[in-house]
Amino acid sequence: MEPTQLDPNATENEDRIATALKMTAPGTALRVALDMIIAGRLGALICVGDTENVLAAGGDGFKLDVSFTANRLFELCKMDGAVVVDKDLTRILRANFHLNPDATLPTAETGTRHRTAARMSLLTKSIVIAVSSRRSLITVYVDGHVIPLKSVPAIMSTVNQLSVAMQNTRQQLDRALLRLTALELDNYVTLGDIAGIFYLFEVLLSAADQLDSCLLELGSEGKTTAMQREEYLGGIDEAYNLMIRDYAVDSSAEEARAIRRRFHETANTELRSAESVGQILGYSDGRGEDASMEPLGLRTLSRVHVVNDEIAARIVDAYDNLQQLLHVAENDTSSLKSLGVENPGALANSLRRMWGKSE
């Protein structure tokens, strides 16, 4: 399968949108100015960055070169026209500046200020901000994309829902992984069992992606939520990758990353299908949810303190699946020493305890 080709333009757009959200997040000087503009029931049009092209698209106004402050921007927005600011938000270059972008540039906006903002974002690489005095709304335009800025209470409402969803999903996932370990040791794993767990991994990570977007919008207000996010995702990346390698036809780390991308791009309805999960893992035999599955044992070995990643790789290369390793742990621990295990008895005892067969 050929590697996925990333669109550099799409990546650049995403980066610029993220930059726009960061600079307008609560707690930033720009957001303070925007909130002051809203509180003063003013309208505003602000262009940040790509100043050469912005200035080429307009004229008149007042030529300035003064340091940027929230109060200064607020005062200058009391005049008509746009305010032009450098990309680093350090200097205000123009005020009461009249913008004349190409009127043929497409836009779905209706108000004069917002049409101008949308067209300027298409014409230049500037981050353009329009504030509506009538509706008390702040809208950011980046490369023609329209980004309405939400209030902190509105963002926090979404954040709280996502946090609850992540907490509940993590609890379900932890229980499912614990049950999977028992099934693996007893050799009773089916494709349906692992498909359900891969689905939970993706539910958790999709919620995390949505939460990341909210955290960008929250800025300094999102520190506590960011800490909770890290708690919900603790150890998830390693567990996900190792579980893919345990069950994929190709167990390489590189293929695991590719499979993980395909899982993330797969629709929820398909990800709920054991047959679809089996195909993504590389099985072409159309196996159903009751098909028996044999793990390599990488995820189980990661829980044994006397085994590092290098030794775990040697062990799974030496034995075809976890059941063969369990047989060795029961009957021939000395052979593990040749694989680099310094204390094969400790490894065997750890596996026995997990299996519920400790002496």
Short mmCIF file of N, CA and C in Angstrom, two decimals, residues 217-352:
data_model
loop_
_atom_site.label_atom_id
_atom_site.label_comp_id
_atom_site.label_asym_id
_atom_site.label_seq_id
_atom_site.Cartn_x
_atom_site.Cartn_y
_atom_site.Cartn_z
N GLU A 217 -8.96 27.45 21.69
CA GLU A 217 -9.84 28.59 21.85
C GLU A 217 -9.85 29.12 23.28
N LEU A 218 -9.57 28.26 24.25
CA LEU A 218 -9.59 28.68 25.65
C LEU A 218 -8.34 29.43 26.07
N GLY A 219 -7.22 29.13 25.42
CA GLY A 219 -5.97 29.79 25.78
C GLY A 219 -5.59 29.53 27.23
N SER A 220 -5.30 30.59 27.97
CA SER A 220 -4.84 30.46 29.36
C SER A 220 -5.92 29.93 30.29
N GLU A 221 -7.17 29.94 29.83
CA GLU A 221 -8.27 29.44 30.65
C GLU A 221 -8.36 27.91 30.63
N GLY A 222 -7.56 27.27 29.79
CA GLY A 222 -7.70 25.83 29.62
C GLY A 222 -6.63 24.99 30.27
N LYS A 223 -5.84 25.55 31.19
CA LYS A 223 -4.72 24.81 31.78
C LYS A 223 -5.19 23.59 32.57
N THR A 224 -6.22 23.75 33.37
CA THR A 224 -6.72 22.62 34.17
C THR A 224 -7.25 21.52 33.26
N THR A 225 -7.99 21.91 32.24
CA THR A 225 -8.54 20.94 31.29
C THR A 225 -7.42 20.20 30.56
N ALA A 226 -6.36 20.92 30.22
CA ALA A 226 -5.22 20.28 29.53
C ALA A 226 -4.59 19.22 30.42
N MET A 227 -4.51 19.47 31.73
CA MET A 227 -3.96 18.48 32.66
C MET A 227 -4.87 17.26 32.74
N GLN A 228 -6.19 17.48 32.76
CA GLN A 228 -7.13 16.36 32.78
C GLN A 228 -7.01 15.53 31.51
N ARG A 229 -6.83 16.22 30.37
CA ARG A 229 -6.69 15.51 29.10
C ARG A 229 -5.51 14.56 29.15
N GLU A 230 -4.37 15.02 29.68
CA GLU A 230 -3.18 14.18 29.77
C GLU A 230 -3.44 12.96 30.67
N GLU A 231 -4.23 13.17 31.71
CA GLU A 231 -4.56 12.06 32.61
C GLU A 231 -5.41 11.01 31.90
N TYR A 232 -6.39 11.46 31.13
CA TYR A 232 -7.25 10.54 30.40
C TYR A 232 -6.49 9.74 29.34
N LEU A 233 -5.42 10.34 28.80
CA LEU A 233 -4.69 9.70 27.70
C LEU A 233 -3.41 9.01 28.16
N GLY A 234 -3.15 8.99 29.45
CA GLY A 234 -1.93 8.39 29.97
C GLY A 234 -1.74 6.95 29.55
N GLY A 235 -0.63 6.65 28.84
CA GLY A 235 -0.32 5.28 28.42
C GLY A 235 -1.09 4.78 27.22
N ILE A 236 -1.99 5.61 26.68
CA ILE A 236 -2.86 5.15 25.60
C ILE A 236 -2.09 4.89 24.31
N ASP A 237 -1.18 5.79 23.95
CA ASP A 237 -0.45 5.63 22.69
C ASP A 237 0.30 4.31 22.64
N GLU A 238 1.01 3.97 23.72
CA GLU A 238 1.78 2.72 23.74
C GLU A 238 0.85 1.52 23.69
N ALA A 239 -0.22 1.55 24.49
CA ALA A 239 -1.15 0.41 24.52
C ALA A 239 -1.79 0.20 23.15
N TYR A 240 -2.17 1.29 22.49
CA TYR A 240 -2.81 1.21 21.17
C TYR A 240 -1.84 0.61 20.15
N ASN A 241 -0.63 1.15 20.10
CA ASN A 241 0.35 0.66 19.13
C ASN A 241 0.70 -0.80 19.35
N LEU A 242 0.89 -1.18 20.60
CA LEU A 242 1.26 -2.57 20.90
C LEU A 242 0.12 -3.52 20.58
N MET A 243 -1.11 -3.08 20.83
CA MET A 243 -2.24 -3.96 20.54
C MET A 243 -2.38 -4.16 19.02
N ILE A 244 -2.17 -3.11 18.25
CA ILE A 244 -2.19 -3.26 16.79
C ILE A 244 -1.11 -4.25 16.35
N ARG A 245 0.10 -4.09 16.88
CA ARG A 245 1.20 -4.98 16.49
C ARG A 245 0.91 -6.42 16.94
N ASP A 246 0.22 -6.59 18.05
CA ASP A 246 -0.13 -7.92 18.53
C ASP A 246 -1.02 -8.67 17.55
N TYR A 247 -1.91 -7.94 16.86
CA TYR A 247 -2.94 -8.62 16.06
C TYR A 247 -2.86 -8.37 14.56
N ALA A 248 -2.02 -7.46 14.11
CA ALA A 248 -1.91 -7.20 12.67
C ALA A 248 -1.14 -8.32 11.98
N VAL A 249 -1.45 -8.52 10.71
CA VAL A 249 -0.71 -9.51 9.92
C VAL A 249 0.77 -9.11 9.86
N ASP A 250 1.03 -7.83 9.63
CA ASP A 250 2.39 -7.29 9.66
C ASP A 250 2.56 -6.57 10.99
N SER A 251 3.43 -7.10 11.86
CA SER A 251 3.55 -6.58 13.21
C SER A 251 4.60 -5.48 13.38
N SER A 252 5.12 -4.96 12.27
CA SER A 252 6.15 -3.93 12.36
C SER A 252 5.58 -2.63 12.94
N ALA A 253 6.45 -1.85 13.57
CA ALA A 253 6.03 -0.58 14.15
C ALA A 253 5.56 0.38 13.06
N GLU A 254 6.22 0.34 11.91
CA GLU A 254 5.83 1.22 10.80
C GLU A 254 4.43 0.89 10.30
N GLU A 255 4.14 -0.39 10.14
CA GLU A 255 2.81 -0.79 9.68
C GLU A 255 1.76 -0.48 10.74
N ALA A 256 2.13 -0.58 12.01
CA ALA A 256 1.18 -0.25 13.10
C ALA A 256 0.76 1.21 13.00
N ARG A 257 1.71 2.09 12.70
CA ARG A 257 1.38 3.51 12.54
C ARG A 257 0.43 3.73 11.36
N ALA A 258 0.67 3.00 10.26
CA ALA A 258 -0.19 3.12 9.08
C ALA A 258 -1.59 2.60 9.39
N ILE A 259 -1.68 1.48 10.10
CA ILE A 259 -2.99 0.92 10.48
C ILE A 259 -3.73 1.87 11.40
N ARG A 260 -3.00 2.47 12.31
CA ARG A 260 -3.63 3.42 13.23
C ARG A 260 -4.21 4.61 12.47
N ARG A 261 -3.50 5.09 11.46
CA ARG A 261 -4.04 6.18 10.63
C ARG A 261 -5.31 5.74 9.93
N ARG A 262 -5.31 4.50 9.43
CA ARG A 262 -6.50 4.01 8.72
C ARG A 262 -7.68 3.87 9.68
N PHE A 263 -7.42 3.40 10.89
CA PHE A 263 -8.49 3.34 11.89
C PHE A 263 -9.07 4.73 12.13
N HIS A 264 -8.19 5.73 12.24
CA HIS A 264 -8.63 7.09 12.56
C HIS A 264 -9.45 7.70 11.42
N GLU A 265 -9.16 7.25 10.19
CA GLU A 265 -9.87 7.78 9.02
C GLU A 265 -11.14 6.99 8.70
N THR A 266 -11.36 5.89 9.40
CA THR A 266 -12.51 5.02 9.13
C THR A 266 -13.75 5.52 9.85
N ALA A 267 -14.88 5.48 9.17
CA ALA A 267 -16.15 5.93 9.76
C ALA A 267 -16.52 5.04 10.94
N ASN A 268 -17.23 5.62 11.92
CA ASN A 268 -17.62 4.86 13.12
C ASN A 268 -18.39 3.60 12.79
N THR A 269 -19.29 3.69 11.80
CA THR A 269 -20.10 2.51 11.46
C THR A 269 -19.23 1.36 10.97
N GLU A 270 -18.18 1.68 10.20
CA GLU A 270 -17.29 0.63 9.72
C GLU A 270 -16.40 0.11 10.83
N LEU A 271 -15.99 1.01 11.72
CA LEU A 271 -15.10 0.61 12.81
C LEU A 271 -15.82 -0.31 13.79
N ARG A 272 -17.13 -0.24 13.82
CA ARG A 272 -17.92 -1.15 14.67
C ARG A 272 -18.01 -2.54 14.07
N SER A 273 -17.65 -2.66 12.80
CA SER A 273 -17.72 -3.94 12.10
C SER A 273 -16.43 -4.73 12.30
N ALA A 274 -16.54 -5.92 12.89
CA ALA A 274 -15.37 -6.76 13.12
C ALA A 274 -14.70 -7.14 11.79
N GLU A 275 -15.50 -7.37 10.77
CA GLU A 275 -14.93 -7.74 9.47
C GLU A 275 -14.10 -6.59 8.91
N SER A 276 -14.58 -5.35 9.03
CA SER A 276 -13.82 -4.19 8.54
C SER A 276 -12.52 -4.04 9.31
N VAL A 277 -12.57 -4.24 10.62
CA VAL A 277 -11.37 -4.15 11.45
C VAL A 277 -10.36 -5.21 11.02
N GLY A 278 -10.86 -6.42 10.75
CA GLY A 278 -9.98 -7.50 10.29
C GLY A 278 -9.29 -7.16 8.99
N GLN A 279 -10.01 -6.53 8.07
CA GLN A 279 -9.41 -6.15 6.79
C GLN A 279 -8.33 -5.09 6.99
N ILE A 280 -8.59 -4.12 7.87
CA ILE A 280 -7.60 -3.07 8.13
C ILE A 280 -6.34 -3.68 8.75
N LEU A 281 -6.52 -4.71 9.58
CA LEU A 281 -5.38 -5.38 10.21
C LEU A 281 -4.60 -6.25 9.22
N GLY A 282 -5.16 -6.42 8.03
CA GLY A 282 -4.43 -7.15 6.99
C GLY A 282 -4.95 -8.54 6.68
N TYR A 283 -6.08 -8.94 7.28
CA TYR A 283 -6.62 -10.27 7.01
C TYR A 283 -7.55 -10.20 5.80
N SER A 284 -7.24 -10.99 4.80
CA SER A 284 -8.00 -10.96 3.55
C SER A 284 -8.98 -12.12 3.43
N ASP A 285 -9.14 -12.89 4.51
CA ASP A 285 -10.00 -14.08 4.43
C ASP A 285 -11.44 -13.80 4.83
N GLY A 286 -11.78 -12.52 5.07
CA GLY A 286 -13.16 -12.17 5.39
C GLY A 286 -13.64 -12.76 6.71
N ARG A 287 -12.75 -12.92 7.67
CA ARG A 287 -13.13 -13.53 8.94
C ARG A 287 -14.14 -12.68 9.69
N GLY A 288 -15.06 -13.36 10.39
CA GLY A 288 -16.12 -12.69 11.13
C GLY A 288 -15.75 -12.44 12.57
N GLU A 289 -16.72 -11.93 13.34
CA GLU A 289 -16.43 -11.51 14.71
C GLU A 289 -16.10 -12.68 15.63
N ASP A 290 -16.51 -13.89 15.28
CA ASP A 290 -16.23 -15.06 16.13
C ASP A 290 -14.90 -15.73 15.79
N ALA A 291 -14.18 -15.20 14.81
CA ALA A 291 -12.90 -15.80 14.42
C ALA A 291 -11.90 -15.71 15.57
N SER A 292 -11.17 -16.78 15.79
CA SER A 292 -10.18 -16.82 16.87
C SER A 292 -8.94 -16.01 16.48
N MET A 293 -8.39 -15.26 17.45
CA MET A 293 -7.22 -14.43 17.21
C MET A 293 -6.13 -14.77 18.22
N GLU A 294 -4.87 -14.79 17.74
CA GLU A 294 -3.75 -15.10 18.62
C GLU A 294 -2.79 -13.91 18.68
N PRO A 295 -2.64 -13.28 19.84
CA PRO A 295 -1.73 -12.14 19.96
C PRO A 295 -0.28 -12.57 20.02
N LEU A 296 0.61 -11.68 19.58
CA LEU A 296 2.04 -11.95 19.73
C LEU A 296 2.45 -11.91 21.20
N GLY A 297 1.85 -11.00 21.95
CA GLY A 297 2.18 -10.87 23.36
C GLY A 297 2.95 -9.61 23.72
N LEU A 298 3.10 -8.68 22.77
CA LEU A 298 3.86 -7.45 23.04
C LEU A 298 3.23 -6.62 24.14
N ARG A 299 1.90 -6.49 24.11
CA ARG A 299 1.23 -5.68 25.13
C ARG A 299 1.38 -6.32 26.51
N THR A 300 1.28 -7.64 26.57
CA THR A 300 1.45 -8.34 27.84
C THR A 300 2.88 -8.18 28.36
N LEU A 301 3.86 -8.33 27.47
CA LEU A 301 5.26 -8.20 27.88
C LEU A 301 5.59 -6.78 28.34
N SER A 302 4.89 -5.79 27.82
CA SER A 302 5.16 -4.40 28.23
C SER A 302 4.81 -4.17 29.69
N ARG A 303 4.04 -5.07 30.28
CA ARG A 303 3.65 -4.93 31.68
C ARG A 303 4.60 -5.67 32.62
N VAL A 304 5.61 -6.30 32.07
CA VAL A 304 6.59 -7.05 32.87
C VAL A 304 7.84 -6.20 33.03
N HIS A 305 8.21 -5.86 34.25
CA HIS A 305 9.27 -4.89 34.48
C HIS A 305 10.66 -5.38 34.08
N VAL A 306 10.86 -6.69 33.99
CA VAL A 306 12.19 -7.20 33.65
C VAL A 306 12.41 -7.30 32.14
N VAL A 307 11.43 -6.87 31.35
CA VAL A 307 11.53 -6.97 29.89
C VAL A 307 11.46 -5.57 29.29
N ASN A 308 12.52 -5.17 28.57
CA ASN A 308 12.47 -3.89 27.86
C ASN A 308 12.00 -4.13 26.42
N ASP A 309 11.89 -3.07 25.65
CA ASP A 309 11.34 -3.18 24.30
C ASP A 309 12.19 -4.08 23.41
N GLU A 310 13.51 -3.97 23.54
CA GLU A 310 14.40 -4.77 22.70
C GLU A 310 14.26 -6.27 22.99
N ILE A 311 14.19 -6.59 24.25
CA ILE A 311 14.04 -8.01 24.62
C ILE A 311 12.66 -8.52 24.23
N ALA A 312 11.64 -7.68 24.40
CA ALA A 312 10.28 -8.08 23.99
C ALA A 312 10.25 -8.42 22.51
N ALA A 313 10.95 -7.61 21.70
CA ALA A 313 11.00 -7.87 20.25
C ALA A 313 11.68 -9.21 19.97
N ARG A 314 12.74 -9.53 20.71
CA ARG A 314 13.41 -10.83 20.51
C ARG A 314 12.48 -11.98 20.88
N ILE A 315 11.73 -11.79 21.96
CA ILE A 315 10.85 -12.87 22.42
C ILE A 315 9.76 -13.16 21.39
N VAL A 316 9.12 -12.10 20.86
CA VAL A 316 8.04 -12.35 19.89
C VAL A 316 8.60 -12.85 18.56
N ASP A 317 9.88 -12.55 18.28
CA ASP A 317 10.49 -13.13 17.09
C ASP A 317 10.75 -14.62 17.28
N ALA A 318 11.02 -15.02 18.52
CA ALA A 318 11.34 -16.42 18.81
C ALA A 318 10.09 -17.29 18.91
N TYR A 319 8.99 -16.71 19.35
CA TYR A 319 7.75 -17.48 19.52
C TYR A 319 6.64 -16.86 18.69
N ASP A 320 5.84 -17.68 18.08
CA ASP A 320 4.82 -17.21 17.14
C ASP A 320 3.69 -16.45 17.83
N ASN A 321 3.39 -16.80 19.06
CA ASN A 321 2.26 -16.14 19.73
C ASN A 321 2.43 -16.24 21.24
N LEU A 322 1.53 -15.60 21.95
CA LEU A 322 1.60 -15.54 23.41
C LEU A 322 1.49 -16.92 24.04
N GLN A 323 0.70 -17.82 23.46
CA GLN A 323 0.51 -19.14 24.04
C GLN A 323 1.81 -19.94 24.06
N GLN A 324 2.61 -19.80 23.00
CA GLN A 324 3.90 -20.49 22.99
C GLN A 324 4.81 -19.94 24.09
N LEU A 325 4.78 -18.63 24.30
CA LEU A 325 5.59 -18.03 25.35
C LEU A 325 5.13 -18.52 26.72
N LEU A 326 3.82 -18.63 26.92
CA LEU A 326 3.30 -19.14 28.19
C LEU A 326 3.75 -20.58 28.43
N HIS A 327 3.79 -21.35 27.36
CA HIS A 327 4.23 -22.75 27.48
C HIS A 327 5.69 -22.80 27.94
N VAL A 328 6.51 -21.92 27.36
CA VAL A 328 7.92 -21.87 27.74
C VAL A 328 8.05 -21.42 29.19
N ALA A 329 7.25 -20.42 29.57
CA ALA A 329 7.31 -19.91 30.95
C ALA A 329 6.92 -20.99 31.95
N GLU A 330 6.09 -21.92 31.54
CA GLU A 330 5.66 -23.01 32.42
C GLU A 330 6.67 -24.14 32.46
N ASN A 331 7.34 -24.38 31.33
CA ASN A 331 8.10 -25.63 31.23
C ASN A 331 9.60 -25.48 30.95
N ASP A 332 10.05 -24.34 30.43
CA ASP A 332 11.46 -24.25 30.02
C ASP A 332 11.95 -22.81 30.13
N THR A 333 11.98 -22.28 31.35
CA THR A 333 12.37 -20.88 31.53
C THR A 333 13.83 -20.62 31.14
N SER A 334 14.67 -21.64 31.18
CA SER A 334 16.09 -21.42 30.86
C SER A 334 16.29 -20.95 29.43
N SER A 335 15.40 -21.33 28.52
CA SER A 335 15.56 -20.92 27.12
C SER A 335 15.36 -19.42 26.95
N LEU A 336 14.70 -18.77 27.91
CA LEU A 336 14.48 -17.33 27.82
C LEU A 336 15.78 -16.56 28.02
N LYS A 337 16.73 -17.17 28.72
CA LYS A 337 18.00 -16.49 29.00
C LYS A 337 18.77 -16.24 27.71
N SER A 338 18.65 -17.12 26.75
CA SER A 338 19.37 -16.95 25.48
C SER A 338 18.82 -15.77 24.68
N LEU A 339 17.63 -15.28 25.06
CA LEU A 339 17.03 -14.14 24.36
C LEU A 339 17.38 -12.81 25.03
N GLY A 340 18.21 -12.89 26.08
CA GLY A 340 18.63 -11.67 26.75
C GLY A 340 17.89 -11.37 28.03
N VAL A 341 16.99 -12.27 28.44
CA VAL A 341 16.26 -12.08 29.70
C VAL A 341 17.20 -12.44 30.85
N GLU A 342 17.61 -11.45 31.63
CA GLU A 342 18.57 -11.69 32.70
C GLU A 342 17.97 -12.49 33.86
N ASN A 343 16.68 -12.32 34.07
CA ASN A 343 16.02 -13.04 35.16
C ASN A 343 14.77 -13.73 34.61
N PRO A 344 14.96 -14.85 33.90
CA PRO A 344 13.82 -15.53 33.29
C PRO A 344 12.80 -16.01 34.32
N GLY A 345 13.28 -16.31 35.54
CA GLY A 345 12.34 -16.74 36.58
C GLY A 345 11.36 -15.64 36.93
N ALA A 346 11.84 -14.38 36.99
CA ALA A 346 10.96 -13.25 37.29
C ALA A 346 9.94 -13.05 36.18
N LEU A 347 10.39 -13.20 34.92
CA LEU A 347 9.47 -13.09 33.80
C LEU A 347 8.40 -14.17 33.87
N ALA A 348 8.84 -15.41 34.11
CA ALA A 348 7.89 -16.52 34.20
C ALA A 348 6.90 -16.30 35.33
N ASN A 349 7.38 -15.84 36.48
CA ASN A 349 6.49 -15.60 37.62
C ASN A 349 5.48 -14.50 37.32
N SER A 350 5.93 -13.44 36.63
CA SER A 350 5.02 -12.35 36.27
C SER A 350 3.91 -12.86 35.36
N LEU A 351 4.28 -13.68 34.38
CA LEU A 351 3.29 -14.24 33.47
C LEU A 351 2.33 -15.18 34.21
N ARG A 352 2.89 -15.96 35.14
CA ARG A 352 2.03 -16.87 35.91
C ARG A 352 1.02 -16.08 36.76
#
